[in-house]
Structure formats: structure tokens, C-alpha cells
Amino acid sequence: MKHFPLVVALAFPITLPYAEDTTEQTDTTDTASINVDPLEALRDEIEQLSTESRLRELQLKEEFADKIVETQRLKIEADHQRAEAQAELAEMQKERQAIEAELSLNASKTKMELAELEAKNKRLELEIDALKNESQLAIAEIRAEAEVLAAKHHLGEEKAKAELAAMAIQHKKLMAEVEMINVANNRQEAELKSDQLEIQSEALRLDLRRKELLAANDASNLELTQLKRQLEIREQAAKLRDSLDIEESYEATPFDGSTLTVSDRRIALNGPIIRGTADFVTERIHFFNNQDSEAPLFIVIDTCPGGSVMEGYRILKAMEASDAPVHVVVKSFAASMAAVILTMAEHSYAFPNAVILHHQPFSFSVGNLTQQNEQMEIFNQWAERLHQPVADKMGVSLEDFYTQMYENNSDGDWQEFADVAQELKWVDNIIEELREEGIRRRPGSEAPQPFIIFAGTDADTAAAQVKSQVPQNAYIPTPGPFDFYFLYNRNGFYRWPSL
């Protein structure tokens, strides 16, 4: 766009400001007159008009640019709508073509079916014409045969009449015979019906009896079922009475200063420690550790005179290796190897009047002098290995420990009540009460029977009677290789079968 500011400015009359006569006689001094240059004023006017023209031009450009943007937007929308319309038109054309193709296909199928129907109709017409011809021929043949049959029928009627007369006579004879047979049959039927009635009556009586028996059997079965159910209820009630359904809790500190609470994590150690005792105890220690490695477990000794050194040593090592704390408690008597197990336990308890007995190892040896010396050397080593820790806990030497044994008893069987043994550090805690919470079922074993020796009998006979009444577990097995028995057996009750 071209601009002609100067021409536009000159096209109109321009009123230039005139210079007013400002010369006034205000005072006696001379004032200079102010003269305005018309060309300078015209230039200013032209410059102002040029600025306004440029502003207008910018405004028109902005408006024109907005209109161009709007036009482009409208064009884009129109193109988009045109594209959508073309897509819809193309889709409609496709649908139309598909419909036309389908209609054409249907028309072709209809023409083919119509042609097939026409051909079939023509074929049926030809078949009908052929059947008509055949029917006419057959009718002619039938009529001829009918005439022949009519002649034959006439002759047959004559013959039939003659035969019919003869048959009528024969019929009368037969009727008489049939009448006689009917009379006999009626009599037999009457007898048969009478027999059937009797059979039906008997069947009804038998069916009634069967139903009565079934009803009685059902009643018996129902009564038997009720009785069985009552017996089951009684058995369940008896089982519930004989067992306790109480959730077991394992206290980390089962001893409160006077009462020890023993849970079902309980291992009994009674009788002599013989071959197999270590398996019995250690397997249960491992099981309880695998079940819970923190809850305490208990080795409960009612009466144990000690026994095999190797078996006892395995029990000690299992106790040391146990993650779960092992608590050993003695109720009545713990001697020899059992006393070592009690003393070396990390947690040990006993009733005040329980007896604890320490002594030197007991065994026997066979063989020549050299062999017996070798066995004695091993025997001494076992005594030192088992009793040195006990002496260390007591705070004395092994020699002093053995010396005090014989100072307290000439046989070397140093026994003390538990309250005294506590001072010797054989047991850590004295308990006043023991709660066996692990016993959850009613005990069913019978009370033990005493050995009876009648006064006045011969000594050998009495000994034989005692021996016959000694239980088999009184015979302890021979020691294993390099094994010795650490057993309190003053009266010789526990013995080897060969002795």
C-alpha cells in the first residue's frame, strides 16, 4: 500500500496559526515581536498526518491479518467438513455397492431356483403323462381279467353253494363239539380262577408280612442308629473328659522363684541311661528346636541312677548345642551320670528333698594286665573329662572333689538333699511347686506292683523269686566300645545279663 502524505496534506486548506500582535506597551522597555514560520507549521502538520497514516496502516494490517487467519480457519474447517462428507459419501457408496451386489446375487439365485423349478415341473408333467398311459393300459388289463374272474366266480359260486351245504352240516357237528368243549373249559376256568384267587390272597398275606418285617427292620435300624449315635456322643464326651483342650503358651521364664511351669515340650529321663537313651533324648531336643528355637524345653528326671558315659555325653552335647534353653529338673533322685547332666545344665531345678549323688565312675574290665591297664587309662580320661567341669563349677580341683566324696561317705557316694546341693552348685534353683501343664490326657497306666519276698523262705529261693520278678529293663546292656558305666548301683539291681 502506497502512502502520499504530502499530497493529502495539500489537498485541504490548512489554517495556519497566525501570530497575534503581542506587542503591548507594558512598560517602558522594548519587547521583541514573535514571528511564526508558515513552512515550519506545515511540516509539523505533514509529519503528524504521516504518523497517523502509518498508525492507520498498521491497524489495517492487523485487521487484514486477522481476517486472513479467520479465512484460513474457515477454509480448514470447510476442507475438514468436505473430507468428512466425502468419507461418508464413500462409505455410503460402498454400502450401496454391497447392497446392489447382494441384490444382484439374490436375483441370480432366484433366477436359478426358478429355472430349476420350471425344469422340475416339466419333468413331473412328463412323468404324470407316462403314469396316465400306464394307468390306462393297466385298467384295460384289469377289466379283461375282471371279466375272466367274473366267469370263474360264477362257476365258483355254484361249487361254493354245494360245498356250503356240506359245510353247514359239518358246522353243526363242530358247534356241538365246541359247546361240549366250552362247558369243559368253563369248568376249568372256574377252577383256575379259584386257584388264582387263593394264590393272590396268599401273595397279599406274604406282602403284608414282608412290609411288617421291613417296618420292624426300619424301626430296629433307627433304634440301632440312635444307640450308635448315643454311644458316639458318650465316647466323644469321655474323650473330652480325658483330655484338655487348652491352648499351650510357652513362657520365656518358666520359673517365678518358687514355682516351675513345665510345658508339653517335655522329655522324660528315668531309669538307667543305656544304649538308645541318648537317641530318645537328643531326637526330642532337636525336634523341639526345629519346632520353636526360643521356647524353653524341659528334661524331667523322676529317678535316674545314671548309666552309660557315652550316652550321657551325647545328651550333654545336645543340651549345649540347643538354641532353645534347656531346663533340667529333678523330682526324686539323680545320681552319677544323671547328676552330671543336672549340674552341667544351664538351668537346673530340684525339689528341696530330692537327692543328688555324685561319685567316681563305676565299671569293670576283663582281659590281661596290659589290656586292663589300657582300659583303666581310658577310664581315667573319661572321669576327668566328665568330672572336671563339675569341679570347676564347684570352684575346687578334681582331686579335692574326689577327696570330699569319700569324706562325706566311705563308699565315695556323695549324696545331698537338693537344698544342700544348691550350696555346692550342683543345682541352681530349689522349687516348691512344679506345674506339669504338658499333661493333657487322663493317665491310663496301672500302678506298679511291689516285689514280694515271703519271710522264712530259703535265700536262694527268695533270690530266684526276686530275679523272676525283675523287669527286663533291669538288665543293662554291655558297654559299647570305649564306653563305661557311670551308674549308682549299690544294691546290684541293675546288672549285665552275663553276671
XYZ file of C-alpha atoms in Angstrom:
499
model
C 0.000 0.000 0.000
C 1.427 3.372 -1.031
C 1.102 6.483 1.027
C 1.094 10.045 -0.164
C 1.120 12.110 2.980
C 2.235 15.276 1.314
C -0.481 15.238 -1.354
C -3.156 14.503 1.186
C -1.922 17.313 3.328
C -2.066 19.837 0.488
C -5.453 18.795 -0.765
C -7.197 20.527 2.032
C -6.986 24.063 3.116
C -4.701 24.429 6.059
C -5.415 27.050 8.564
C -2.152 28.140 9.911
C -1.994 29.795 13.266
C -1.390 33.467 12.858
C 0.804 35.465 15.021
C -1.105 37.708 17.202
C 0.269 41.057 17.919
C 1.716 40.591 21.335
C 3.408 43.834 21.419
C 1.922 45.657 24.251
C 3.203 48.582 25.957
C 3.537 47.122 29.435
C 6.427 49.129 30.446
C 8.946 51.447 29.082
C 11.278 48.585 27.896
C 11.222 47.262 24.190
C 9.605 43.725 23.599
C 10.604 41.700 20.528
C 7.768 40.576 18.280
C 7.293 36.804 17.729
C 7.053 35.737 14.071
C 5.677 32.217 13.193
C 7.163 30.478 10.105
C 4.250 29.010 7.987
C 6.502 26.393 6.318
C 7.619 25.017 9.669
C 3.992 24.707 10.789
C 3.134 22.949 7.513
C 5.953 20.482 8.039
C 4.710 19.708 11.525
C 1.222 19.147 10.206
C 2.544 16.887 7.470
C 4.607 14.908 9.998
C 1.555 14.479 12.230
C -0.579 13.299 9.321
C 2.207 10.877 8.245
C 2.314 9.400 11.763
C -1.446 8.988 11.853
C -1.338 7.405 8.387
C 1.310 4.930 9.487
C -0.738 4.028 12.606
C -3.815 3.521 10.474
C -1.794 1.399 8.097
C -0.608 -0.817 10.970
C -4.152 -1.108 12.264
C -5.407 -2.093 8.827
C -2.595 -4.654 8.524
C -3.544 -6.217 11.847
C -7.213 -6.333 10.856
C -6.269 -7.765 7.488
C -4.039 -10.396 9.143
C -6.902 -11.363 11.493
C -9.217 -11.686 8.537
C -6.618 -13.820 6.726
C -6.310 -16.088 9.801
C -10.096 -16.340 10.098
C -10.343 -17.062 6.382
C -7.729 -19.813 6.678
C -9.542 -21.295 9.712
C -12.842 -21.263 7.835
C -11.115 -22.830 4.843
C -9.608 -25.563 7.039
C -12.975 -26.249 8.653
C -14.599 -26.327 5.214
C -11.896 -28.743 3.988
C -12.385 -30.901 7.073
C -16.166 -30.950 6.630
C -15.697 -31.657 2.925
C -13.341 -34.557 3.767
C -15.851 -35.961 6.296
C -18.661 -35.586 3.772
C -16.546 -37.322 1.126
C -15.706 -40.130 3.607
C -19.384 -40.544 4.481
C -20.280 -40.453 0.788
C -17.609 -43.095 0.072
C -18.943 -45.258 2.918
C -22.493 -44.857 1.603
C -21.323 -45.724 -1.895
C -19.606 -48.839 -0.530
C -22.798 -49.815 1.307
C -24.821 -49.112 -1.824
C -22.448 -51.230 -3.913
C -22.630 -54.037 -1.317
C -26.452 -53.857 -1.312
C -26.548 -53.804 -5.116
C -24.168 -56.774 -5.241
C -26.299 -58.626 -2.703
C -29.467 -57.819 -4.639
C -27.808 -58.945 -7.867
C -26.687 -62.163 -6.196
C -30.180 -62.761 -4.790
C -31.695 -62.094 -8.223
C -29.271 -64.571 -9.795
C -30.102 -67.160 -7.123
C -33.837 -66.540 -7.665
C -33.473 -66.969 -11.443
C -31.532 -70.196 -10.949
C -34.095 -71.541 -8.469
C -36.941 -70.531 -10.850
C -35.193 -72.300 -13.729
C -34.739 -75.405 -11.559
C -38.404 -75.305 -10.526
C -39.539 -74.976 -14.166
C -37.340 -77.897 -15.182
C -38.650 -79.945 -12.293
C -42.229 -79.030 -13.218
C -41.690 -80.147 -16.810
C -40.159 -83.396 -15.601
C -43.156 -84.009 -13.315
C -45.584 -83.317 -16.181
C -43.785 -85.872 -18.349
C -43.875 -88.385 -15.500
C -47.597 -87.739 -14.966
C -48.301 -88.302 -18.697
C -46.343 -91.542 -18.573
C -48.259 -92.653 -15.483
C -51.552 -91.842 -17.181
C -50.645 -94.018 -20.121
C -49.551 -96.812 -17.864
C -52.771 -96.478 -15.826
C -54.904 -96.732 -18.934
C -53.101 -99.884 -20.022
C -53.406 -101.341 -16.533
C -57.129 -100.519 -16.397
C -57.677 -102.293 -19.699
C -55.813 -105.352 -18.450
C -57.752 -105.287 -15.169
C -61.064 -105.104 -16.967
C -60.141 -108.117 -19.094
C -59.067 -110.026 -16.031
C -62.268 -108.967 -14.241
C -64.394 -110.459 -16.987
C -62.441 -113.703 -16.752
C -62.726 -113.667 -12.963
C -66.443 -112.993 -13.165
C -66.923 -116.125 -15.249
C -64.785 -118.096 -12.871
C -66.665 -116.587 -9.949
C -69.975 -117.732 -11.300
C -68.702 -121.269 -11.575
C -67.147 -120.949 -8.160
C -70.419 -119.791 -6.628
C -72.132 -122.893 -7.825
C -69.423 -125.053 -6.386
C -69.400 -122.992 -3.220
C -73.103 -123.439 -2.675
C -72.703 -127.182 -2.836
C -69.709 -127.072 -0.555
C -71.515 -124.659 1.734
C -74.345 -127.058 2.269
C -71.882 -129.769 3.187
C -70.028 -127.343 5.402
C -73.238 -126.318 7.175
C -73.776 -129.900 8.207
C -70.193 -130.184 9.295
C -70.548 -126.859 11.105
C -73.458 -128.100 13.174
C -71.416 -131.083 14.234
C -68.496 -128.848 15.120
C -70.727 -126.460 17.050
C -71.997 -129.314 19.149
C -68.422 -130.387 19.839
C -67.434 -126.788 20.603
C -70.306 -126.477 23.011
C -69.131 -129.509 24.860
C -65.546 -128.148 24.869
C -66.771 -124.752 26.116
C -68.571 -126.397 29.005
C -65.364 -128.217 29.951
C -63.301 -125.033 29.526
C -65.698 -123.056 31.689
C -65.345 -125.616 34.418
C -61.530 -125.481 34.156
C -61.583 -121.661 34.107
C -63.671 -121.609 37.237
C -61.231 -123.935 38.947
C -58.279 -121.848 37.664
C -59.870 -118.603 38.905
C -60.397 -120.153 42.295
C -56.732 -121.197 42.398
C -55.639 -117.712 41.273
C -57.738 -116.085 43.987
C -56.131 -118.296 46.578
C -52.658 -117.507 45.202
C -53.417 -113.744 45.170
C -54.719 -113.933 48.705
C -51.573 -115.747 49.842
C -49.419 -113.220 47.968
C -51.231 -110.365 49.706
C -50.679 -112.033 53.078
C -46.969 -112.531 52.268
C -46.608 -108.928 51.040
C -48.282 -107.651 54.198
C -45.927 -109.793 56.295
C -42.931 -108.525 54.292
C -43.990 -104.917 54.848
C -44.460 -105.603 58.558
C -40.951 -107.111 58.697
C -39.490 -104.173 56.759
C -41.184 -101.708 59.083
C -39.867 -103.619 62.088
C -36.397 -103.737 60.494
C -36.514 -99.973 59.802
C -37.568 -99.360 63.380
C -34.721 -101.592 64.591
C -32.236 -99.843 62.324
C -33.457 -96.465 63.519
C -33.153 -97.557 67.125
C -29.707 -99.035 66.420
C -28.619 -95.810 64.706
C -29.845 -93.796 67.658
C -27.997 -96.098 70.047
C -24.806 -95.837 67.974
C -25.146 -92.079 67.926
C -25.625 -92.024 71.690
C -22.558 -94.262 72.103
C -20.520 -91.965 69.827
C -21.655 -88.945 71.827
C -20.714 -90.721 75.054
C -17.324 -91.730 73.626
C -16.653 -88.167 72.465
C -17.720 -86.836 75.847
C -15.447 -89.376 77.544
C -12.561 -88.322 75.289
C -13.233 -84.696 76.090
C -13.261 -85.549 79.800
C -9.982 -87.445 79.412
C -8.222 -84.598 77.555
C -7.778 -80.866 77.973
C -8.381 -78.525 75.084
C -6.252 -75.630 76.297
C -4.011 -73.585 74.077
C -0.388 -74.043 75.144
C 1.633 -70.930 75.920
C 5.399 -71.023 76.267
C 6.725 -68.547 78.777
C 10.312 -67.397 78.222
C 10.899 -67.548 82.011
C 9.053 -70.591 83.366
C 10.393 -70.150 86.937
C 8.990 -67.384 89.143
C 11.250 -68.020 92.170
C 9.266 -70.850 93.750
C 7.099 -72.441 91.021
C 8.405 -74.077 87.839
C 5.887 -74.456 84.985
C 6.691 -77.377 82.666
C 5.051 -77.233 79.222
C 4.404 -80.054 76.757
C 7.959 -79.540 75.432
C 8.926 -82.184 77.995
C 11.471 -85.036 77.814
C 11.408 -87.745 80.494
C 14.759 -89.160 81.639
C 14.088 -92.069 84.023
C 15.763 -95.383 84.750
C 19.324 -96.227 83.760
C 20.919 -94.402 80.837
C 21.544 -97.274 78.447
C 22.048 -97.767 74.717
C 19.225 -95.857 72.976
C 18.591 -93.359 75.792
C 20.671 -90.698 74.024
C 18.651 -91.193 70.819
C 15.427 -90.847 72.803
C 16.510 -87.591 74.459
C 18.513 -85.907 71.691
C 15.919 -86.553 68.966
C 13.345 -84.761 71.099
C 15.743 -81.887 71.771
C 16.280 -81.465 68.018
C 12.553 -81.755 67.300
C 11.604 -79.094 69.833
C 14.344 -76.823 68.465
C 13.038 -77.269 64.924
C 9.528 -76.538 66.187
C 10.484 -73.403 68.135
C 14.058 -72.341 68.761
C 13.149 -69.836 71.509
C 10.587 -71.521 73.760
C 12.158 -73.434 76.677
C 12.219 -77.236 76.784
C 12.462 -79.461 79.852
C 14.311 -82.657 80.781
C 12.381 -84.064 83.743
C 14.141 -86.639 85.950
C 11.959 -88.552 88.386
C 14.539 -91.170 89.340
C 17.680 -91.852 87.328
C 20.719 -93.755 88.718
C 22.935 -92.725 85.774
C 24.387 -95.110 83.226
C 26.428 -95.118 80.023
C 29.111 -92.443 79.803
C 28.887 -92.080 76.008
C 25.088 -91.893 76.019
C 25.172 -89.256 78.765
C 27.888 -87.305 76.963
C 25.737 -87.131 73.811
C 22.874 -85.735 75.899
C 25.206 -83.069 77.351
C 26.392 -82.020 73.864
C 22.809 -81.834 72.573
C 21.919 -79.615 75.537
C 24.904 -77.339 74.776
C 24.005 -77.103 71.063
C 20.316 -76.367 71.691
C 19.193 -72.866 70.679
C 16.120 -73.252 72.860
C 17.019 -73.024 76.560
C 17.136 -76.469 78.252
C 15.785 -76.686 81.798
C 16.630 -79.833 83.806
C 14.504 -80.631 86.846
C 14.870 -83.462 89.394
C 11.855 -84.613 91.367
C 13.270 -87.511 93.413
C 16.736 -88.816 92.644
C 19.544 -88.112 90.189
C 22.830 -89.978 90.584
C 26.082 -90.497 88.749
C 25.684 -89.562 85.028
C 22.241 -88.039 85.715
C 23.817 -85.853 88.450
C 26.438 -84.653 85.939
C 23.678 -83.767 83.449
C 21.839 -81.837 86.173
C 24.934 -79.992 87.400
C 26.133 -79.006 83.897
C 22.684 -77.814 82.751
C 22.378 -74.092 82.032
C 19.100 -74.043 84.001
C 18.657 -76.649 86.756
C 15.971 -77.202 89.406
C 15.101 -79.705 92.117
C 12.630 -80.216 94.937
C 14.194 -79.462 98.359
C 14.138 -83.140 99.402
C 15.292 -84.536 96.071
C 18.571 -86.462 96.414
C 21.545 -85.743 94.166
C 24.504 -88.130 94.255
C 27.986 -87.737 92.766
C 30.607 -90.483 92.825
C 33.504 -91.757 90.816
C 32.770 -93.748 87.636
C 31.899 -97.403 88.074
C 32.793 -100.142 85.614
C 34.574 -103.455 85.269
C 37.208 -104.742 82.892
C 38.347 -108.107 81.582
C 41.495 -109.198 79.806
C 45.154 -109.478 80.592
C 47.067 -106.939 82.645
C 48.094 -104.808 79.675
C 44.544 -104.691 78.361
C 43.149 -103.773 81.748
C 45.768 -101.025 82.138
C 44.738 -99.623 78.758
C 41.074 -99.686 79.772
C 41.959 -98.053 83.082
C 43.738 -95.229 81.244
C 40.678 -94.571 79.113
C 38.546 -94.852 82.257
C 40.620 -92.160 83.988
C 40.354 -89.887 80.957
C 36.557 -90.228 80.912
C 36.392 -89.452 84.628
C 38.488 -86.324 84.123
C 36.504 -85.176 81.057
C 33.153 -85.530 82.826
C 34.027 -84.513 86.394
C 36.483 -81.682 85.729
C 33.686 -79.314 84.549
C 31.690 -80.223 87.681
C 34.717 -79.493 89.912
C 35.288 -76.199 88.046
C 31.702 -75.149 88.674
C 32.123 -76.000 92.385
C 35.368 -73.981 92.473
C 37.594 -76.909 93.554
C 40.148 -79.136 91.893
C 39.261 -82.594 90.624
C 41.392 -84.176 93.386
C 39.596 -82.138 96.076
C 36.270 -83.104 94.546
C 37.113 -86.810 94.810
C 38.545 -86.316 98.341
C 35.301 -84.683 99.526
C 33.327 -87.615 98.086
C 34.989 -90.011 100.491
C 34.942 -87.532 103.341
C 31.153 -87.453 103.110
C 30.739 -91.194 102.561
C 33.128 -94.084 102.960
C 31.906 -95.611 99.698
C 32.557 -92.374 97.816
C 28.815 -91.916 97.132
C 28.441 -88.239 97.962
C 24.716 -87.595 98.194
C 22.987 -84.452 99.375
C 19.475 -83.118 99.560
C 18.832 -80.521 96.900
C 18.768 -77.541 99.272
C 22.308 -78.506 100.393
C 23.343 -79.392 96.823
C 22.378 -75.839 95.809
C 25.105 -74.508 98.080
C 27.576 -76.880 96.381
C 26.377 -75.547 92.972
C 25.110 -78.962 91.889
C 21.705 -77.395 91.230
C 20.828 -73.755 90.583
C 17.265 -73.391 91.874
C 15.099 -75.011 94.564
C 11.427 -75.252 93.605
C 8.475 -75.519 95.968
C 5.896 -76.301 93.300
C 6.035 -77.975 89.882
C 3.190 -77.436 87.413
C 3.032 -80.055 84.664
C 0.957 -78.182 82.067
C 2.023 -80.590 79.323
C -0.139 -83.434 80.721
C -3.299 -83.036 78.613
C -4.793 -86.564 78.693
C -6.054 -88.692 81.549
C -3.218 -91.105 82.530
C -4.174 -94.716 81.779
C -1.213 -96.720 83.047
C -1.647 -99.070 86.007
C 0.088 -98.541 89.312
C 3.341 -100.558 89.697
C 3.264 -103.740 91.775
C 5.859 -104.345 94.533
C 8.261 -107.258 94.619
C 7.104 -109.621 97.355
C 9.519 -111.871 99.272
C 7.920 -114.206 101.840
C 9.707 -114.390 105.175
C 11.234 -117.696 106.192
C 11.967 -118.952 102.691
C 15.327 -120.191 101.615
C 17.739 -117.446 100.487
C 18.315 -118.998 97.064
C 14.592 -119.416 96.532
C 13.998 -115.810 97.555
C 16.732 -114.622 95.201
C 15.199 -116.660 92.377
C 11.774 -115.167 93.094
C 13.222 -111.652 93.061
C 15.092 -112.353 89.818
C 11.943 -113.722 88.175
C 10.055 -110.540 89.095
C 12.769 -108.133 87.982
C 11.613 -106.366 84.769
C 13.704 -106.871 81.657
C 14.949 -103.276 81.694
C 16.834 -104.072 84.909
C 19.335 -105.914 82.742
C 21.532 -103.234 81.220
C 23.437 -103.954 78.010
C 27.174 -104.346 77.941
C 29.118 -101.120 77.324
C 29.886 -100.101 73.770
C 33.465 -99.718 72.512
C 35.485 -97.410 74.813
C 32.366 -96.895 76.935
C 31.975 -97.121 80.727
C 29.011 -97.061 83.040
C 28.720 -94.090 85.346
C 25.976 -95.741 87.420
C 24.886 -95.700 91.031
C 24.087 -99.378 91.663
C 24.838 -100.085 95.305
C 22.350 -102.940 95.715
C 23.252 -104.532 92.376
C 19.737 -104.124 90.981
C 20.968 -103.036 87.539
C 23.293 -105.672 86.095
C 24.599 -107.116 82.884
C 22.926 -110.338 81.685
C 26.197 -112.263 81.867
C 26.752 -111.507 85.585
